[in-house]
PDB file of C-alpha atoms and ligand atoms in Angstrom:
ATOM      1  CA  MET A  12      -1.343 -26.364   3.131  1.00  0.00           C
ATOM      2  CA  THR A  13      -2.380 -22.895   4.174  1.00  0.00           C
ATOM      3  CA  ALA A  14      -5.128 -20.787   2.659  1.00  0.00           C
ATOM      4  CA  LEU A  15      -2.467 -18.387   1.408  1.00  0.00           C
ATOM      5  CA  PHE A  16      -0.593 -21.219  -0.326  1.00  0.00           C
ATOM      6  CA  GLU A  17      -3.823 -22.275  -2.066  1.00  0.00           C
ATOM      7  CA  ARG A  18      -4.583 -18.694  -3.040  1.00  0.00           C
ATOM      8  CA  ILE A  19      -1.125 -18.296  -4.542  1.00  0.00           C
ATOM      9  CA  GLN A  20      -1.562 -21.529  -6.524  1.00  0.00           C
ATOM     10  CA  GLU A  21      -4.774 -20.058  -7.993  1.00  0.00           C
ATOM     11  CA  ILE A  22      -2.869 -16.918  -8.903  1.00  0.00           C
ATOM     12  CA  ARG A  23      -0.001 -18.907 -10.381  1.00  0.00           C
ATOM     13  CA  ARG A  24      -2.350 -20.715 -12.774  1.00  0.00           C
ATOM     14  CA  ARG A  25      -3.339 -17.394 -14.318  1.00  0.00           C
ATOM     15  CA  TYR A  26       0.220 -16.524 -15.337  1.00  0.00           C
ATOM     16  CA  PRO A  27       2.666 -18.103 -17.759  1.00  0.00           C
ATOM     17  CA  ASP A  28       5.296 -18.687 -15.074  1.00  0.00           C
ATOM     18  CA  GLU A  29       6.026 -18.142 -11.405  1.00  0.00           C
ATOM     19  CA  LEU A  30       8.039 -14.963 -11.979  1.00  0.00           C
ATOM     20  CA  SER A  31       4.982 -13.323 -13.520  1.00  0.00           C
ATOM     21  CA  ALA A  32       2.883 -14.304 -10.523  1.00  0.00           C
ATOM     22  CA  VAL A  33       5.166 -12.934  -7.833  1.00  0.00           C
ATOM     23  CA  MET A  34       3.596  -9.477  -7.539  1.00  0.00           C
ATOM     24  CA  PRO A  35      -0.029 -10.627  -7.202  1.00  0.00           C
ATOM     25  CA  ALA A  36       1.198 -13.339  -4.834  1.00  0.00           C
ATOM     26  CA  LEU A  37       2.895 -10.710  -2.687  1.00  0.00           C
ATOM     27  CA  GLN A  38      -0.303  -8.656  -2.755  1.00  0.00           C
ATOM     28  CA  ALA A  39      -2.250 -11.677  -1.521  1.00  0.00           C
ATOM     29  CA  ALA A  40       0.308 -12.216   1.240  1.00  0.00           C
ATOM     30  CA  GLN A  41       0.094  -8.561   2.226  1.00  0.00           C
ATOM     31  CA  VAL A  42      -3.675  -8.809   2.591  1.00  0.00           C
ATOM     32  CA  GLU A  43      -3.270 -12.032   4.576  1.00  0.00           C
ATOM     33  CA  HIS A  44      -0.840 -10.339   6.959  1.00  0.00           C
ATOM     34  CA  GLY A  45      -2.984  -7.296   7.690  1.00  0.00           C
ATOM     35  CA  GLY A  46      -1.580  -4.831   5.200  1.00  0.00           C
ATOM     36  CA  TRP A  47       2.155  -5.468   5.348  1.00  0.00           C
ATOM     37  CA  LEU A  48       4.743  -8.127   4.609  1.00  0.00           C
ATOM     38  CA  PRO A  49       6.496  -9.560   7.640  1.00  0.00           C
ATOM     39  CA  ARG A  50       9.595 -11.718   7.187  1.00  0.00           C
ATOM     40  CA  GLU A  51       7.631 -14.968   7.106  1.00  0.00           C
ATOM     41  CA  ALA A  52       5.540 -13.692   4.198  1.00  0.00           C
ATOM     42  CA  PHE A  53       8.567 -13.903   1.897  1.00  0.00           C
ATOM     43  CA  ARG A  54       9.114 -17.527   2.881  1.00  0.00           C
ATOM     44  CA  GLU A  55       5.434 -18.292   2.264  1.00  0.00           C
ATOM     45  CA  VAL A  56       5.398 -16.661  -1.167  1.00  0.00           C
ATOM     46  CA  ALA A  57       8.740 -18.190  -2.099  1.00  0.00           C
ATOM     47  CA  ASP A  58       7.616 -21.675  -1.091  1.00  0.00           C
ATOM     48  CA  ALA A  59       4.367 -21.335  -3.023  1.00  0.00           C
ATOM     49  CA  LEU A  60       6.111 -20.187  -6.193  1.00  0.00           C
ATOM     50  CA  ASP A  61       9.364 -22.179  -5.964  1.00  0.00           C
ATOM     51  CA  LEU A  62      11.378 -18.990  -5.660  1.00  0.00           C
ATOM     52  CA  THR A  63      13.701 -17.723  -2.945  1.00  0.00           C
ATOM     53  CA  PRO A  64      12.625 -15.408  -0.124  1.00  0.00           C
ATOM     54  CA  ALA A  65      15.434 -13.052  -1.133  1.00  0.00           C
ATOM     55  CA  TYR A  66      14.000 -12.742  -4.636  1.00  0.00           C
ATOM     56  CA  CYS A  67      10.526 -12.020  -3.270  1.00  0.00           C
ATOM     57  CA  LEU A  68      11.960  -9.415  -0.895  1.00  0.00           C
ATOM     58  CA  SER A  69      13.854  -7.777  -3.762  1.00  0.00           C
ATOM     59  CA  ILE A  70      10.577  -7.307  -5.652  1.00  0.00           C
ATOM     60  CA  ALA A  71       8.654  -6.082  -2.612  1.00  0.00           C
ATOM     61  CA  SER A  72      11.329  -3.608  -1.604  1.00  0.00           C
ATOM     62  CA  PHE A  73      11.269  -1.989  -5.059  1.00  0.00           C
ATOM     63  CA  TYR A  74       7.562  -1.144  -5.222  1.00  0.00           C
ATOM     64  CA  ASP A  75       5.752   1.293  -2.939  1.00  0.00           C
ATOM     65  CA  MET A  76       2.628  -0.836  -3.069  1.00  0.00           C
ATOM     66  CA  PHE A  77       4.331  -3.319  -0.771  1.00  0.00           C
ATOM     67  CA  ARG A  78       4.807  -2.393   2.870  1.00  0.00           C
ATOM     68  CA  LEU A  79       7.702  -3.831   4.787  1.00  0.00           C
ATOM     69  CA  GLU A  80       6.629  -2.546   8.198  1.00  0.00           C
ATOM     70  CA  PRO A  81       3.360  -2.748  10.116  1.00  0.00           C
ATOM     71  CA  VAL A  82       0.794  -0.120   9.188  1.00  0.00           C
ATOM     72  CA  GLY A  83      -2.121   1.523  10.946  1.00  0.00           C
ATOM     73  CA  GLU A  84      -5.799   0.737  10.454  1.00  0.00           C
ATOM     74  CA  THR A  85      -6.055   3.615   8.009  1.00  0.00           C
ATOM     75  CA  VAL A  86      -3.195   4.066   5.582  1.00  0.00           C
ATOM     76  CA  VAL A  87      -3.012   7.466   3.914  1.00  0.00           C
ATOM     77  CA  GLU A  88      -0.686   7.512   0.919  1.00  0.00           C
ATOM     78  CA  VAL A  89       0.060  10.722  -0.927  1.00  0.00           C
ATOM     79  CA  CYS A  90       1.610  10.480  -4.360  1.00  0.00           C
ATOM     80  CA  THR A  91       4.565  12.836  -4.600  1.00  0.00           C
ATOM     81  CA  ASN A  92       5.733  11.858  -8.068  1.00  0.00           C
ATOM     82  CA  ILE A  93       6.074  14.381 -10.870  1.00  0.00           C
ATOM     83  CA  SER A  94       2.470  15.168 -11.851  1.00  0.00           C
ATOM     84  CA  CYS A  95       1.269  15.273  -8.275  1.00  0.00           C
ATOM     85  CA  GLY A  96       4.400  17.135  -7.246  1.00  0.00           C
ATOM     86  CA  LEU A  97       3.638  19.848  -9.774  1.00  0.00           C
ATOM     87  CA  ALA A  98       0.064  20.035  -8.488  1.00  0.00           C
ATOM     88  CA  GLY A  99       1.160  20.664  -4.894  1.00  0.00           C
ATOM     89  CA  ALA A 100       1.590  17.194  -3.404  1.00  0.00           C
ATOM     90  CA  GLN A 101       4.210  18.351  -0.920  1.00  0.00           C
ATOM     91  CA  GLY A 102       1.667  20.755   0.556  1.00  0.00           C
ATOM     92  CA  VAL A 103      -0.812  17.869   0.814  1.00  0.00           C
ATOM     93  CA  VAL A 104       1.757  15.764   2.678  1.00  0.00           C
ATOM     94  CA  GLU A 105       2.524  18.609   5.058  1.00  0.00           C
ATOM     95  CA  ALA A 106      -1.175  19.235   5.671  1.00  0.00           C
ATOM     96  CA  PHE A 107      -1.694  15.568   6.560  1.00  0.00           C
ATOM     97  CA  GLU A 108       1.358  15.706   8.818  1.00  0.00           C
ATOM     98  CA  ARG A 109      -0.221  18.585  10.713  1.00  0.00           C
ATOM     99  CA  GLU A 110      -3.683  17.035  10.832  1.00  0.00           C
ATOM    100  CA  LEU A 111      -2.612  13.530  11.840  1.00  0.00           C
ATOM    101  CA  GLY A 112       0.333  14.566  14.009  1.00  0.00           C
ATOM    102  CA  LEU A 113       2.669  12.298  12.068  1.00  0.00           C
ATOM    103  CA  HIS A 114       5.586  12.633   9.749  1.00  0.00           C
ATOM    104  CA  ALA A 115       5.388  10.865   6.404  1.00  0.00           C
ATOM    105  CA  GLY A 116       6.605   7.319   6.948  1.00  0.00           C
ATOM    106  CA  GLU A 117       5.226   7.065  10.476  1.00  0.00           C
ATOM    107  CA  THR A 118       2.358   5.218  12.142  1.00  0.00           C
ATOM    108  CA  SER A 119       0.500   6.778  15.052  1.00  0.00           C
ATOM    109  CA  ALA A 120       1.176   5.352  18.508  1.00  0.00           C
ATOM    110  CA  ASP A 121      -2.430   4.186  18.771  1.00  0.00           C
ATOM    111  CA  GLY A 122      -2.110   2.283  15.480  1.00  0.00           C
ATOM    112  CA  LYS A 123      -4.946   4.178  13.841  1.00  0.00           C
ATOM    113  CA  PHE A 124      -3.086   5.966  11.047  1.00  0.00           C
ATOM    114  CA  SER A 125      -0.077   5.556   8.821  1.00  0.00           C
ATOM    115  CA  LEU A 126       1.021   8.362   6.529  1.00  0.00           C
ATOM    116  CA  ARG A 127       3.189   7.611   3.518  1.00  0.00           C
ATOM    117  CA  ALA A 128       4.577   9.650   0.640  1.00  0.00           C
ATOM    118  CA  VAL A 129       4.628   7.295  -2.321  1.00  0.00           C
ATOM    119  CA  GLU A 130       5.563   7.103  -5.966  1.00  0.00           C
ATOM    120  CA  CYS A 131       3.073   7.313  -8.851  1.00  0.00           C
ATOM    121  CA  LEU A 132      -0.346   5.854  -8.042  1.00  0.00           C
ATOM    122  CA  GLY A 133      -1.393   5.786 -11.694  1.00  0.00           C
ATOM    123  CA  GLY A 134      -3.763   8.732 -11.628  1.00  0.00           C
ATOM    124  CA  CYS A 135      -1.444  11.425 -12.970  1.00  0.00           C
ATOM    125  CA  GLY A 136      -4.253  13.237 -14.792  1.00  0.00           C
ATOM    126  CA  TRP A 137      -6.129  13.787 -11.543  1.00  0.00           C
ATOM    127  CA  ALA A 138      -3.278  15.028  -9.355  1.00  0.00           C
ATOM    128  CA  THR A 139      -2.845  15.111  -6.477  1.00  0.00           C
ATOM    129  CA  ILE A 140      -3.825  11.531  -5.760  1.00  0.00           C
ATOM    130  CA  VAL A 141      -4.315  10.420  -2.162  1.00  0.00           C
ATOM    131  CA  ALA A 142      -4.996   6.739  -1.502  1.00  0.00           C
ATOM    132  CA  VAL A 143      -6.861   5.921   1.702  1.00  0.00           C
ATOM    133  CA  ASN A 144      -6.644   2.184   2.291  1.00  0.00           C
ATOM    134  CA  ASN A 145      -6.063   1.828  -1.457  1.00  0.00           C
ATOM    135  CA  ARG A 146      -9.129   3.864  -2.454  1.00  0.00           C
ATOM    136  CA  HIS A 147      -8.020   6.835  -4.492  1.00  0.00           C
ATOM    137  CA  ARG A 148      -9.145  10.391  -3.842  1.00  0.00           C
ATOM    138  CA  LEU A 149      -8.642  12.598  -6.865  1.00  0.00           C
ATOM    139  CA  ARG A 150      -7.439  16.188  -7.189  1.00  0.00           C
ATOM    140  CA  VAL A 151      -6.737  16.581  -3.479  1.00  0.00           C
ATOM    141  CA  SER A 152      -5.318  19.944  -2.475  1.00  0.00           C
ATOM    142  CA  ALA A 153      -3.777  20.984   0.819  1.00  0.00           C
ATOM    143  CA  ALA A 154      -6.965  22.945   1.514  1.00  0.00           C
ATOM    144  CA  ASP A 155      -9.000  19.718   1.266  1.00  0.00           C
ATOM    145  CA  VAL A 156      -6.951  17.930   3.903  1.00  0.00           C
ATOM    146  CA  PRO A 157      -8.505  19.238   7.163  1.00  0.00           C
ATOM    147  CA  ALA A 158     -11.969  18.035   6.115  1.00  0.00           C
ATOM    148  CA  LEU A 159     -10.613  14.753   4.811  1.00  0.00           C
ATOM    149  CA  ALA A 160      -8.648  14.153   8.003  1.00  0.00           C
ATOM    150  CA  ALA A 161     -11.732  14.929  10.102  1.00  0.00           C
ATOM    151  CA  GLU A 162     -13.664  12.410   8.057  1.00  0.00           C
ATOM    152  CA  LEU A 163     -10.958   9.795   8.582  1.00  0.00           C
ATOM    153  CA  ARG A 164     -10.945  10.453  12.325  1.00  0.00           C
ATOM    154  CA  GLY A 165     -14.682   9.755  12.306  1.00  0.00           C
ATOM    155  CA  GLU A 166     -15.615  13.317  13.152  1.00  0.00           C
ATOM    156  CA  VAL A 167     -17.784  13.533  10.038  1.00  0.00           C
ATOM    157  CA  SER A 168     -18.938  10.922   7.580  1.00  0.00           C
ATOM    158  CA  ASN A 169     -19.839  11.196   3.945  1.00  0.00           C
ATOM    159  CA  GLY A 170     -20.094   7.445   3.494  1.00  0.00           C
ATOM    160  CA  ASP A 171     -17.183   7.006   1.149  1.00  0.00           C
ATOM    161  CA  ALA A 172     -14.044   6.881   3.304  1.00  0.00           C
TER     162      ALA A 172
HETATM  163  S1  FES B 228       2.363  11.308 -10.471  1.00  0.00           S
HETATM  164 FE1  FES B 228       0.823  11.136  -8.933  1.00  0.00          FE
HETATM  165  S2  FES B 228      -0.513   9.625  -9.737  1.00  0.00           S
HETATM  166 FE2  FES B 228       1.117   9.694 -11.190  1.00  0.00          FE
END
């Protein structure tokens, strides 16, 4: 039995049934696989929860929190849903595209950065939300992006990247 299988059994015990446990199990698998879900992850989760890989893939492909392709060391996710959209999220995305030299949805050739435009990150009252490796930055504007990108590139450090 693998460590991931054991971890998923722990998760399963906290939920009334295996269907309820599938999302936290997928999250555990994503961590195990370095931030994304390769094909074998769906088999592992399915086996641990007595589900099918196709079912697990159907869940993962619906939610932005699950990544179906490899990602960079630093994953920058900009919420572009309605509240953030009204607060200027598209400008934030474009500013990151300029700063990181990537289009949204891409990973840099050196594997350092991935940039993603994602659906609601649950912080609608603090738009625009930018998640950097799942840590949320609040009220980010396009004007904030050059300094934030410099920080992420290691050019400056404020200790909370
Ligand atoms: S709309 Fe951006 S956090 Fe909800």
